[in-house]
XYZ file of C-alpha atoms in Angstrom:
592
model
C 173.842 0.901 67.169
C 173.043 4.409 65.468
C 169.776 4.096 66.430
C 170.604 3.759 70.478
C 173.871 6.539 70.547
C 171.036 8.866 68.736
C 168.669 8.305 71.411
C 171.646 8.828 73.896
C 172.823 11.346 72.718
C 169.216 13.043 72.018
C 168.648 12.440 76.423
C 172.034 14.543 77.058
C 170.786 17.494 75.151
C 167.757 18.083 77.240
C 169.023 16.924 80.221
C 172.281 19.301 78.926
C 168.961 22.182 78.042
C 167.120 21.225 81.280
C 169.539 21.619 83.759
C 169.163 23.842 87.214
C 170.007 26.539 89.058
C 170.220 26.783 93.349
C 169.607 30.009 94.688
C 170.933 29.905 98.760
C 169.940 32.740 101.704
C 169.688 33.643 105.154
C 166.891 35.636 105.875
C 167.258 38.603 108.985
C 166.549 40.591 110.841
C 169.006 44.526 109.707
C 167.904 45.986 113.785
C 169.356 42.640 115.851
C 170.596 40.119 113.301
C 168.315 37.618 114.448
C 167.608 35.222 111.705
C 163.361 35.278 110.214
C 162.109 32.070 110.077
C 159.156 31.567 107.706
C 159.458 33.931 105.674
C 157.852 33.549 101.826
C 160.489 33.632 99.336
C 159.213 33.442 95.798
C 161.145 34.115 91.859
C 157.473 35.471 90.292
C 158.198 34.797 86.449
C 159.259 30.775 86.771
C 156.375 30.586 89.640
C 158.338 28.672 92.239
C 157.724 29.369 96.348
C 160.218 28.488 99.275
C 160.251 29.058 103.570
C 162.217 29.896 105.380
C 163.901 27.585 107.244
C 163.676 28.237 111.824
C 166.932 29.725 111.207
C 166.147 31.870 108.306
C 167.434 30.056 105.471
C 166.635 28.839 102.185
C 167.297 27.479 98.706
C 165.817 26.482 95.793
C 168.095 24.032 93.641
C 164.802 23.516 91.143
C 165.360 27.638 89.299
C 165.830 27.952 84.995
C 168.060 29.622 83.647
C 167.374 33.581 83.024
C 166.249 36.919 84.584
C 163.774 36.755 86.778
C 162.221 38.788 90.194
C 163.490 37.756 93.433
C 160.078 38.677 96.603
C 160.840 38.101 99.635
C 158.070 38.342 102.402
C 157.337 38.487 106.149
C 155.365 39.469 109.139
C 156.287 42.251 110.314
C 158.835 42.693 107.789
C 159.024 45.473 104.632
C 158.147 43.493 102.002
C 162.019 42.557 99.880
C 161.951 42.594 95.906
C 164.966 41.291 93.903
C 165.649 40.933 90.422
C 168.044 37.742 90.457
C 170.644 36.719 86.866
C 170.402 33.268 86.442
C 172.804 30.739 84.428
C 172.398 27.144 84.029
C 174.379 24.887 85.732
C 175.068 27.673 88.484
C 174.708 27.932 92.282
C 174.261 31.166 93.384
C 174.517 32.381 97.048
C 172.881 35.679 98.602
C 174.213 34.830 101.802
C 172.547 37.363 103.740
C 169.938 39.532 103.567
C 168.548 42.090 105.940
C 164.923 42.775 106.323
C 163.185 45.693 107.380
C 161.071 45.519 110.147
C 157.858 47.084 110.129
C 158.094 48.616 113.496
C 161.212 49.822 114.965
C 161.795 47.353 117.705
C 163.805 49.935 119.552
C 161.749 52.805 119.473
C 159.923 52.290 122.818
C 160.972 50.597 125.583
C 157.984 48.956 125.670
C 156.769 48.795 122.179
C 155.761 44.814 121.986
C 156.342 43.222 125.242
C 154.669 43.020 129.004
C 156.186 44.882 131.585
C 156.345 43.164 135.178
C 157.089 43.190 138.944
C 157.208 40.426 141.730
C 154.302 42.110 142.538
C 152.118 39.881 139.369
C 153.439 36.703 139.985
C 153.016 33.730 142.950
C 155.061 34.135 146.865
C 157.083 31.353 146.096
C 159.473 32.902 143.959
C 157.326 33.518 140.953
C 155.784 29.505 140.428
C 152.030 30.970 139.664
C 151.894 33.194 136.454
C 149.910 32.023 134.372
C 150.802 32.380 130.642
C 154.711 32.462 130.099
C 154.275 35.621 126.911
C 154.379 37.387 129.550
C 157.581 37.962 129.158
C 157.188 39.472 125.208
C 155.126 39.409 122.540
C 153.921 36.623 119.994
C 152.885 36.880 116.301
C 149.327 34.774 117.197
C 146.196 37.712 117.123
C 144.644 35.600 119.723
C 148.018 35.355 122.365
C 147.933 39.185 121.302
C 145.026 40.348 121.692
C 144.346 37.990 125.492
C 147.802 39.147 126.967
C 146.458 42.606 126.952
C 142.796 42.744 128.231
C 143.041 41.001 130.553
C 146.609 41.398 131.845
C 150.063 39.500 131.578
C 149.224 37.113 134.581
C 145.824 36.314 134.310
C 145.278 34.860 131.385
C 145.790 31.414 130.972
C 146.698 29.587 127.102
C 143.419 26.741 127.306
C 144.129 26.204 131.374
C 147.261 25.288 131.055
C 149.658 26.135 133.901
C 153.125 27.669 133.832
C 154.702 23.752 134.073
C 153.792 22.790 130.801
C 155.681 26.411 129.427
C 159.153 26.207 128.021
C 161.853 29.195 128.545
C 164.871 29.240 127.517
C 167.821 31.216 127.406
C 170.360 30.819 124.170
C 168.490 27.207 123.686
C 169.430 25.948 126.942
C 166.299 25.176 128.650
C 165.862 27.324 131.863
C 162.388 25.485 133.731
C 162.343 24.515 137.266
C 163.442 21.064 137.154
C 161.333 20.722 140.674
C 158.261 22.513 139.882
C 158.408 22.524 135.920
C 157.374 26.596 135.640
C 159.934 29.303 134.809
C 160.449 31.831 137.473
C 159.902 34.781 135.771
C 161.037 37.244 138.704
C 165.352 36.369 137.941
C 164.939 39.104 134.591
C 163.973 41.370 136.956
C 162.285 43.643 134.759
C 165.564 44.266 132.614
C 163.076 44.234 129.504
C 164.819 45.020 126.843
C 167.780 43.098 127.713
C 165.285 40.291 127.652
C 163.318 41.212 124.645
C 165.439 39.793 121.368
C 163.215 36.284 121.552
C 161.667 33.447 119.500
C 158.181 33.169 120.662
C 156.354 29.484 119.740
C 152.894 28.418 120.527
C 152.202 25.344 121.524
C 152.906 22.094 119.686
C 154.256 23.990 116.765
C 157.418 23.399 115.627
C 160.932 24.928 117.672
C 165.097 24.859 116.384
C 165.642 24.985 119.817
C 164.541 21.648 121.692
C 160.572 20.336 122.095
C 158.298 22.073 122.778
C 155.135 22.283 125.068
C 151.406 21.849 125.378
C 151.186 25.649 126.321
C 154.132 27.107 123.701
C 158.162 28.158 124.938
C 160.204 31.573 124.578
C 163.466 30.969 123.547
C 165.308 34.347 124.372
C 168.743 35.709 122.485
C 171.605 36.921 125.524
C 173.854 36.819 122.265
C 175.255 40.629 122.276
C 175.572 40.480 118.509
C 172.296 40.359 117.727
C 171.887 43.863 120.477
C 171.278 47.024 118.161
C 174.631 48.911 118.899
C 173.868 52.231 120.902
C 173.215 53.555 124.746
C 170.082 53.452 126.275
C 169.296 55.713 129.245
C 165.710 55.484 131.213
C 164.483 56.820 134.241
C 160.666 56.002 135.102
C 158.636 57.354 138.331
C 155.086 55.124 138.504
C 152.661 54.237 141.534
C 152.721 49.619 140.970
C 155.229 47.778 143.445
C 158.044 50.336 143.717
C 158.150 53.926 142.148
C 161.220 55.045 140.724
C 163.066 52.520 138.237
C 166.429 53.800 136.231
C 167.030 51.421 133.551
C 170.902 51.634 131.094
C 172.495 49.740 128.124
C 175.307 49.805 126.586
C 175.550 47.026 123.737
C 179.403 48.194 121.435
C 177.705 45.685 118.133
C 179.065 43.278 116.556
C 183.469 45.348 116.196
C 185.492 44.630 112.714
C 187.935 42.024 115.208
C 184.800 39.345 115.685
C 183.522 40.991 119.336
C 180.373 42.560 121.118
C 179.703 43.464 124.641
C 176.709 44.690 126.098
C 175.897 45.936 129.301
C 172.838 46.611 131.207
C 172.168 47.626 134.387
C 168.569 48.265 137.194
C 167.449 49.416 139.508
C 163.816 50.071 141.098
C 162.969 51.316 144.733
C 159.530 52.603 146.447
C 160.508 52.687 150.797
C 156.846 52.059 150.247
C 154.690 51.334 147.366
C 150.654 51.790 146.775
C 149.828 49.258 149.588
C 150.262 50.189 152.332
C 153.522 49.364 154.689
C 155.198 47.028 151.626
C 159.116 48.609 150.859
C 161.009 47.538 147.496
C 164.885 47.427 147.203
C 165.360 45.166 143.578
C 169.121 46.621 141.799
C 169.963 44.305 138.227
C 172.630 43.378 135.946
C 173.831 41.340 133.009
C 177.054 41.058 131.161
C 177.406 39.339 127.849
C 180.249 38.644 125.582
C 179.772 37.269 122.200
C 182.712 36.551 119.728
C 182.544 35.068 116.186
C 185.737 33.730 115.192
C 184.139 33.204 111.762
C 180.868 31.662 109.779
C 181.615 28.935 111.533
C 181.853 29.607 114.063
C 181.099 31.736 117.181
C 180.574 31.622 121.416
C 178.809 33.434 124.070
C 178.900 34.437 127.488
C 175.944 35.226 129.159
C 176.069 36.992 132.866
C 173.140 38.235 135.005
C 170.818 38.260 138.180
C 168.484 40.137 140.245
C 169.045 40.755 143.560
C 165.455 42.035 145.430
C 164.221 42.738 148.317
C 160.467 43.482 148.813
C 157.593 43.528 151.704
C 154.909 41.590 151.015
C 150.794 42.219 150.219
C 148.331 40.076 151.215
C 145.009 38.855 149.853
C 142.233 38.760 152.315
C 138.790 38.449 152.491
C 136.229 40.940 151.024
C 134.484 41.903 154.599
C 138.059 43.251 156.074
C 138.535 45.463 152.530
C 134.711 46.790 153.308
C 135.558 47.866 156.876
C 138.596 48.885 156.318
C 136.971 51.247 153.500
C 140.128 50.048 151.092
C 140.590 48.230 148.612
C 144.738 48.081 149.284
C 143.972 47.047 152.671
C 147.067 44.949 153.810
C 147.260 42.060 156.974
C 150.604 42.520 156.405
C 152.119 45.137 158.162
C 151.934 47.602 162.451
C 153.843 49.918 163.879
C 156.733 49.488 165.734
C 158.410 52.506 167.527
C 156.727 54.898 165.188
C 157.568 53.142 161.803
C 155.571 50.139 159.744
C 156.837 46.582 160.422
C 155.808 43.932 157.806
C 155.717 40.319 159.024
C 156.249 38.893 155.080
C 159.960 40.313 153.220
C 160.819 38.249 150.339
C 164.714 38.017 150.241
C 165.657 36.541 146.339
C 168.612 36.611 144.004
C 169.359 34.495 141.533
C 172.431 34.864 139.013
C 172.572 33.039 136.360
C 175.126 31.852 134.455
C 174.904 31.219 130.009
C 177.663 29.946 128.611
C 177.019 28.568 124.459
C 178.578 27.658 121.335
C 176.955 27.366 117.542
C 178.774 25.556 114.444
C 177.810 26.173 110.891
C 179.654 23.680 109.243
C 177.644 24.921 106.322
C 175.104 26.274 104.581
C 171.448 24.917 106.228
C 173.406 22.982 109.479
C 173.609 24.810 112.363
C 175.352 22.607 115.738
C 174.226 24.925 119.044
C 175.298 23.893 121.841
C 174.940 25.846 125.623
C 176.060 25.501 129.219
C 173.785 26.665 131.706
C 173.669 27.987 135.194
C 171.551 29.384 138.199
C 171.820 29.274 141.701
C 168.375 30.084 143.093
C 168.605 31.448 146.233
C 164.401 32.756 147.763
C 163.735 33.739 151.442
C 159.854 34.649 153.053
C 160.143 35.880 156.504
C 156.662 34.725 158.705
C 154.464 34.734 162.016
C 155.245 31.659 163.782
C 154.143 30.984 167.785
C 153.349 28.805 170.624
C 150.381 27.609 172.833
C 148.210 31.811 171.835
C 146.609 33.455 170.342
C 147.142 34.451 166.467
C 148.343 37.757 166.066
C 147.129 37.596 162.535
C 144.573 40.505 162.033
C 142.319 39.691 160.021
C 142.507 36.375 161.835
C 138.642 35.187 161.761
C 138.067 34.641 164.977
C 138.307 38.610 164.944
C 136.285 39.328 161.974
C 132.371 40.697 163.291
C 130.418 38.114 161.010
C 132.736 35.520 163.671
C 129.599 35.672 166.040
C 126.632 35.215 166.494
C 125.160 38.107 169.167
C 124.820 41.102 167.675
C 126.715 43.281 170.458
C 129.938 41.402 170.003
C 129.260 42.152 166.127
C 128.532 46.122 166.640
C 131.552 45.497 169.440
C 133.799 44.314 166.265
C 132.633 46.724 163.278
C 133.274 49.444 165.366
C 137.299 48.382 165.884
C 137.073 47.581 161.970
C 136.568 50.448 160.753
C 137.503 53.081 163.270
C 140.807 52.167 165.323
C 143.441 51.152 162.744
C 145.882 49.846 164.674
C 143.222 46.938 165.404
C 143.184 45.537 162.134
C 146.592 45.756 161.811
C 149.594 43.714 163.348
C 150.755 44.408 166.941
C 154.362 44.287 167.092
C 154.901 45.604 170.358
C 151.997 42.829 171.986
C 153.927 40.652 171.027
C 157.027 41.621 172.194
C 155.603 41.852 176.099
C 154.553 38.336 175.989
C 158.252 37.373 175.586
C 159.755 40.050 178.166
C 156.612 38.535 179.690
C 158.698 35.090 179.483
C 161.807 36.004 180.272
C 160.916 37.651 183.467
C 159.225 34.464 184.855
C 162.956 32.712 183.581
C 164.519 34.423 185.618
C 162.139 34.916 188.410
C 159.967 31.860 188.986
C 162.938 29.737 187.460
C 160.882 27.990 184.365
C 162.960 27.273 181.454
C 159.949 29.360 178.798
C 160.373 30.515 173.965
C 158.849 33.259 172.547
C 155.834 33.123 172.496
C 155.974 34.226 168.796
C 158.335 34.913 166.633
C 159.188 35.501 163.031
C 160.805 32.930 161.146
C 162.591 33.594 157.407
C 161.933 30.185 155.172
C 164.149 29.310 152.077
C 164.863 27.290 149.255
C 167.360 27.265 147.229
C 168.808 25.267 144.511
C 171.870 24.777 142.752
C 170.708 24.839 138.957
C 172.735 22.853 136.338
C 172.077 22.551 132.403
C 172.966 20.762 128.951
C 171.551 21.718 126.349
C 172.415 20.647 122.338
C 170.401 21.032 118.653
C 171.640 20.362 115.650
C 169.267 22.395 112.437
C 168.963 20.758 108.563
C 167.993 21.751 105.742
C 167.075 18.546 103.896
C 166.049 19.572 100.959
C 164.178 23.734 99.344
C 160.846 22.524 101.419
C 162.166 20.213 103.990
C 164.035 19.598 108.248
C 165.211 18.363 110.158
C 165.643 19.284 113.750
C 166.666 17.848 117.142
C 168.980 17.087 119.717
C 169.919 16.792 123.753
C 169.785 17.688 127.324
C 171.041 16.884 130.775
C 169.474 18.751 134.067
C 170.821 18.783 137.487
C 168.957 20.021 140.586
C 170.120 20.359 143.969
C 167.322 22.447 145.934
C 168.018 22.939 150.086
C 164.649 23.251 152.016
C 164.743 24.615 155.522
C 163.152 27.797 158.405
C 165.719 29.507 160.307
C 164.495 31.796 163.561
C 165.232 35.486 162.263
C 163.145 37.599 165.423
C 162.767 36.329 168.702
C 161.668 39.589 168.884
C 163.204 39.446 172.119
C 162.134 36.559 173.493
C 164.971 34.126 174.687
C 164.579 30.973 172.791
C 162.705 28.715 169.721
C 161.976 25.412 171.832
C 161.070 23.254 168.041
C 158.865 20.926 168.260
C 155.609 20.014 166.038
C 152.995 21.602 167.701
C 150.347 20.218 166.321
C 152.058 16.471 168.004
C 152.552 18.239 170.915
C 148.019 18.478 170.585
C 147.094 15.842 169.966
C 149.723 13.315 171.347
C 150.634 13.858 174.633
C 152.062 11.473 176.988
C 154.361 10.582 173.774
C 157.352 13.039 173.572
C 159.294 11.747 170.801
C 156.560 11.935 168.206
C 156.511 15.617 169.349
C 159.703 16.142 168.191
C 160.811 17.801 165.086
C 164.405 16.140 164.987
C 164.936 12.705 167.188
C 168.645 13.263 166.602
C 168.178 16.974 168.642
C 165.492 17.237 170.864
C 163.907 19.958 172.673
C 166.278 21.769 170.915
C 166.157 25.575 171.517
C 167.014 27.913 168.875
C 168.250 30.328 168.448
C 168.203 33.565 166.016
C 169.826 32.384 162.914
C 169.354 28.106 164.066
C 167.896 25.728 161.248
C 164.202 24.618 162.935
C 160.808 22.581 161.569
C 161.925 20.946 158.693
C 165.743 20.452 156.715
C 166.183 18.423 153.488
C 166.942 18.666 150.372
C 165.980 17.441 146.887
C 167.666 15.947 144.100
C 166.325 15.673 140.431
C 168.075 14.393 137.770
C 165.985 14.606 133.805
C 167.098 13.751 130.285
C 165.618 13.827 127.381
C 166.082 13.527 122.599
C 164.182 14.549 120.364
C 163.985 15.073 117.614
C 161.311 16.960 114.021
C 160.676 17.159 110.657
C 159.135 19.876 109.113
C 158.393 20.122 105.970
C 156.836 23.464 104.382
C 154.278 22.638 100.942
C 152.800 25.871 99.599
C 150.112 25.811 101.046
C 150.064 23.572 104.016
C 153.059 22.469 107.188
C 154.115 20.002 108.022
C 155.245 18.911 111.588
C 156.084 15.501 113.514
C 158.035 15.252 115.958
C 158.885 12.742 118.925
C 160.802 12.835 122.362
C 161.986 10.574 125.396
C 163.114 11.747 128.572
C 163.784 10.611 132.151
C 163.367 11.858 135.207
C 164.255 10.722 139.396
C 163.775 12.873 142.413
C 165.949 11.431 145.067
C 164.911 12.685 148.849
C 167.690 13.742 151.498
C 165.943 14.385 154.646
C 168.235 16.551 157.291
C 165.839 15.223 159.819
C 164.438 12.483 161.999
C 160.563 14.411 162.239
C 159.150 12.407 165.340
C 156.266 10.904 163.080
C 158.292 8.817 161.249
C 161.577 8.591 162.752
C 162.531 6.225 160.472
C 162.053 6.852 156.760
C 162.259 10.709 157.112
């Protein structure tokens, strides 16, 4: 019995002697206050090594008592060393530890960011831009080099399209539910306002959602993460616009827990570097955040960039050679002595994001955010009925279309020496429509416009909800998981923008008229309103809405070891599309 008691006392003494000290803390950027994940924290004397989690938190639970030197190293930050005094059975909480960036991220508006405008994205609301990293730099040396060397929108990560790259605001996913990609045009060139971001390449683990095969980005719009101060900049360029003015004011985090950011931008060109183009764009961002205490904070942001621009169009190499310029643009022509562009884009995408952060304990955070976006996009184009194609680069107007030398020489001479021939002839289209009106009045005919300008609309109302949890399980292990819901109502239709002097536009399917001349019903775009004589502003051609519902749940586990990182994850998602046609097409009268 006495021997057993002695053994128990020895075990207790040994356990008491070997009791550990727990160390915790959070690494943040001294400029922005943003968390720093992936940093190395080491106790040199004891050789204990851990890595900060996705929200900058770290934990050492097996340190021994005594003095030691804690070294913190992170890519892009000055190494920090701090002497620590550890006592047995004691928890040491360092709170927030600020690291100084090696390069001041606010020293230049263009540092660490690729600037772009709508001229560099696809006509259909930026649906086909080729790299998600074009709105910010990455720590990946390959992506840095490729992005800058090959141009922001000329490089695709492994050939993936934009729908394989996720973009989030404050953890809320803003990828287009209908097309999959993100509309970069909605950022409106406000580079400074959108520069606080976390970029994840490929399927690497992300705290804000399940990644994508091309990568993902989370742009933080929290006002407290903006460096306090005022920035004003004016620029002149020879791109799609000529002048750009920007201004941003950030209050920083105030003693009462409030932080505010206001950012404004304007871009203008009466004519860009490409003839016949113009650019009028304005943008604003308003952000406010209230930090109630160490556990709760709420952030709200509203931004938008109304833009109107005349487009340039790609054409055949033959046209550039004949015009003698790589800047040849077939979209414009003179009307009453002024340049007029047939392809004009009008876009406005007001966006609101509200997010709530709850930190019930050190190393655990629950982020919940809701977002709303109304994406209004309209693009004009020429349309014609029973008449020659009015576009100057139509293939039948090119010398290469002809086989006889006389015609080849004739059209080559016209292209090279007659500037009016290689542009849109607005006066002729007005004259044809006026002739139709004369025949209506004098010959009793009922002729509409032969040529018009139509406007094609793609309007989307998007509602998003995302909630994600990040918690530390041990010194080396963290868990992330979340749920998301997204609903989109998209309205696709077109209207008569300009009758070009004509009386009306006959709303029939011209191709069906050619293929089925004896079946008037099949020629109708809308059997509910047959032979509709559309006036300016009237809807014609097509009109339908798409309802899209998307939901997902995901989870992942990250294990950071001294020489290895282990990550595994899962996701489940559900998608539903419903089309609601507003017109009954003659080709499909019962299911359109």
